[in-house]
Amino acid sequence: MKKHVPDPPRFIPYFTLQSNLPTPDALAHASQLLRGVSETLDEHCRLHAGDLGLHMLSNAAYATDMVRALIEHTMARCDGAQEPRP
């Protein structure tokens, strides 16, 4: 008997993380990703100043800036205790 319904698509992740990624490198990448999010939110808020609901995006921009500050603080503390690189 012929199957009438195709198999569902397989899950293919958009990205994968290397299991041996050193903590300082992971933090640096996270900081750069958050910088992009922060800059995008900031630009959108500037272009749409006065729009309704913009305060929610402003809160998101503030949160990304705070997370970046925490990451950079952690990176600075890790500088003294670098993990050995493979």
mmCIF file of C-alpha atoms in Angstrom:
data_model
loop_
_atom_site.group_PDB
_atom_site.id
_atom_site.type_symbol
_atom_site.label_atom_id
_atom_site.label_comp_id
_atom_site.label_asym_id
_atom_site.label_seq_id
_atom_site.Cartn_x
_atom_site.Cartn_y
_atom_site.Cartn_z
ATOM 1 C CA MET A 1 0.000 0.000 0.000
ATOM 2 C CA LYS A 2 1.333 3.429 -0.922
ATOM 3 C CA LYS A 3 1.872 5.959 1.838
ATOM 4 C CA HIS A 4 -0.241 9.097 1.229
ATOM 5 C CA VAL A 5 1.330 11.308 3.878
ATOM 6 C CA PRO A 6 5.009 12.217 3.547
ATOM 7 C CA ASP A 7 7.356 11.833 6.481
ATOM 8 C CA PRO A 8 7.690 15.015 8.537
ATOM 9 C CA PRO A 9 10.835 17.020 7.857
ATOM 10 C CA ARG A 10 13.811 16.171 10.024
ATOM 11 C CA PHE A 11 14.982 18.716 12.549
ATOM 12 C CA ILE A 12 18.137 20.415 11.313
ATOM 13 C CA PRO A 13 19.621 22.875 13.822
ATOM 14 C CA TYR A 14 20.596 26.308 12.535
ATOM 15 C CA PHE A 15 23.845 26.060 14.437
ATOM 16 C CA THR A 16 25.683 23.744 16.785
ATOM 17 C CA LEU A 17 28.025 24.438 19.652
ATOM 18 C CA GLN A 18 31.378 22.767 19.940
ATOM 19 C CA SER A 19 31.585 20.839 23.182
ATOM 20 C CA ASN A 20 35.185 21.956 23.727
ATOM 21 C CA LEU A 21 34.507 25.694 23.278
ATOM 22 C CA PRO A 22 36.492 27.506 26.002
ATOM 23 C CA THR A 23 34.449 29.656 28.370
ATOM 24 C CA PRO A 24 36.159 32.960 27.439
ATOM 25 C CA ASP A 25 35.493 32.307 23.733
ATOM 26 C CA ALA A 26 31.846 31.444 24.423
ATOM 27 C CA LEU A 27 31.452 34.628 26.445
ATOM 28 C CA ALA A 28 33.092 36.704 23.702
ATOM 29 C CA HIS A 29 30.735 35.271 21.085
ATOM 30 C CA ALA A 30 27.724 35.855 23.342
ATOM 31 C CA SER A 31 28.816 39.445 23.874
ATOM 32 C CA GLN A 32 29.137 40.045 20.125
ATOM 33 C CA LEU A 33 25.712 38.520 19.454
ATOM 34 C CA LEU A 34 24.159 40.722 22.129
ATOM 35 C CA ARG A 35 25.925 43.764 20.662
ATOM 36 C CA GLY A 36 24.132 43.100 17.372
ATOM 37 C CA VAL A 37 20.775 42.713 19.119
ATOM 38 C CA SER A 38 21.367 45.880 21.118
ATOM 39 C CA GLU A 39 22.349 47.925 18.057
ATOM 40 C CA THR A 40 19.335 46.660 16.104
ATOM 41 C CA LEU A 41 16.933 47.507 18.934
ATOM 42 C CA ASP A 42 18.547 50.908 19.436
ATOM 43 C CA GLU A 43 18.277 51.763 15.739
ATOM 44 C CA HIS A 44 14.639 50.648 15.618
ATOM 45 C CA CYS A 45 13.804 52.716 18.705
ATOM 46 C CA ARG A 46 15.443 55.796 17.174
ATOM 47 C CA LEU A 47 13.595 55.386 13.872
ATOM 48 C CA HIS A 48 10.218 54.812 15.533
ATOM 49 C CA ALA A 49 10.421 57.280 18.420
ATOM 50 C CA GLY A 50 6.957 58.027 19.774
ATOM 51 C CA ASP A 51 5.300 54.836 18.482
ATOM 52 C CA LEU A 52 3.013 52.959 20.839
ATOM 53 C CA GLY A 53 4.597 49.990 22.575
ATOM 54 C CA LEU A 54 8.124 51.217 21.971
ATOM 55 C CA HIS A 55 8.850 51.152 25.700
ATOM 56 C CA MET A 56 8.892 47.335 25.534
ATOM 57 C CA LEU A 57 11.668 47.388 22.955
ATOM 58 C CA SER A 58 13.508 49.986 25.005
ATOM 59 C CA ASN A 59 13.357 47.588 27.962
ATOM 60 C CA ALA A 60 14.735 44.800 25.750
ATOM 61 C CA ALA A 61 17.577 47.079 24.605
ATOM 62 C CA TYR A 62 18.359 47.938 28.229
ATOM 63 C CA ALA A 63 18.332 44.240 29.184
ATOM 64 C CA THR A 64 20.742 43.317 26.376
ATOM 65 C CA ASP A 65 23.098 46.105 27.443
ATOM 66 C CA MET A 66 23.012 44.842 31.035
ATOM 67 C CA VAL A 67 23.651 41.243 29.972
ATOM 68 C CA ARG A 68 26.599 42.389 27.841
ATOM 69 C CA ALA A 69 27.997 44.267 30.835
ATOM 70 C CA LEU A 70 27.698 41.124 32.971
ATOM 71 C CA ILE A 71 29.374 39.013 30.287
ATOM 72 C CA GLU A 72 32.223 41.481 29.871
ATOM 73 C CA HIS A 73 32.655 41.620 33.659
ATOM 74 C CA THR A 74 32.854 37.814 33.742
ATOM 75 C CA MET A 75 35.339 37.818 30.853
ATOM 76 C CA ALA A 76 37.548 40.284 32.724
ATOM 77 C CA ARG A 77 37.487 38.033 35.793
ATOM 78 C CA CYS A 78 38.288 34.970 33.638
ATOM 79 C CA ASP A 79 41.397 36.640 32.212
ATOM 80 C CA GLY A 80 43.326 35.718 35.342
ATOM 81 C CA ALA A 81 42.198 32.075 35.250
ATOM 82 C CA GLN A 82 42.236 31.097 31.569
ATOM 83 C CA GLU A 83 41.062 27.606 30.705
ATOM 84 C CA PRO A 84 43.652 25.540 28.848
ATOM 85 C CA ARG A 85 42.931 25.493 25.136
ATOM 86 C CA PRO A 86 42.814 22.156 23.322
#
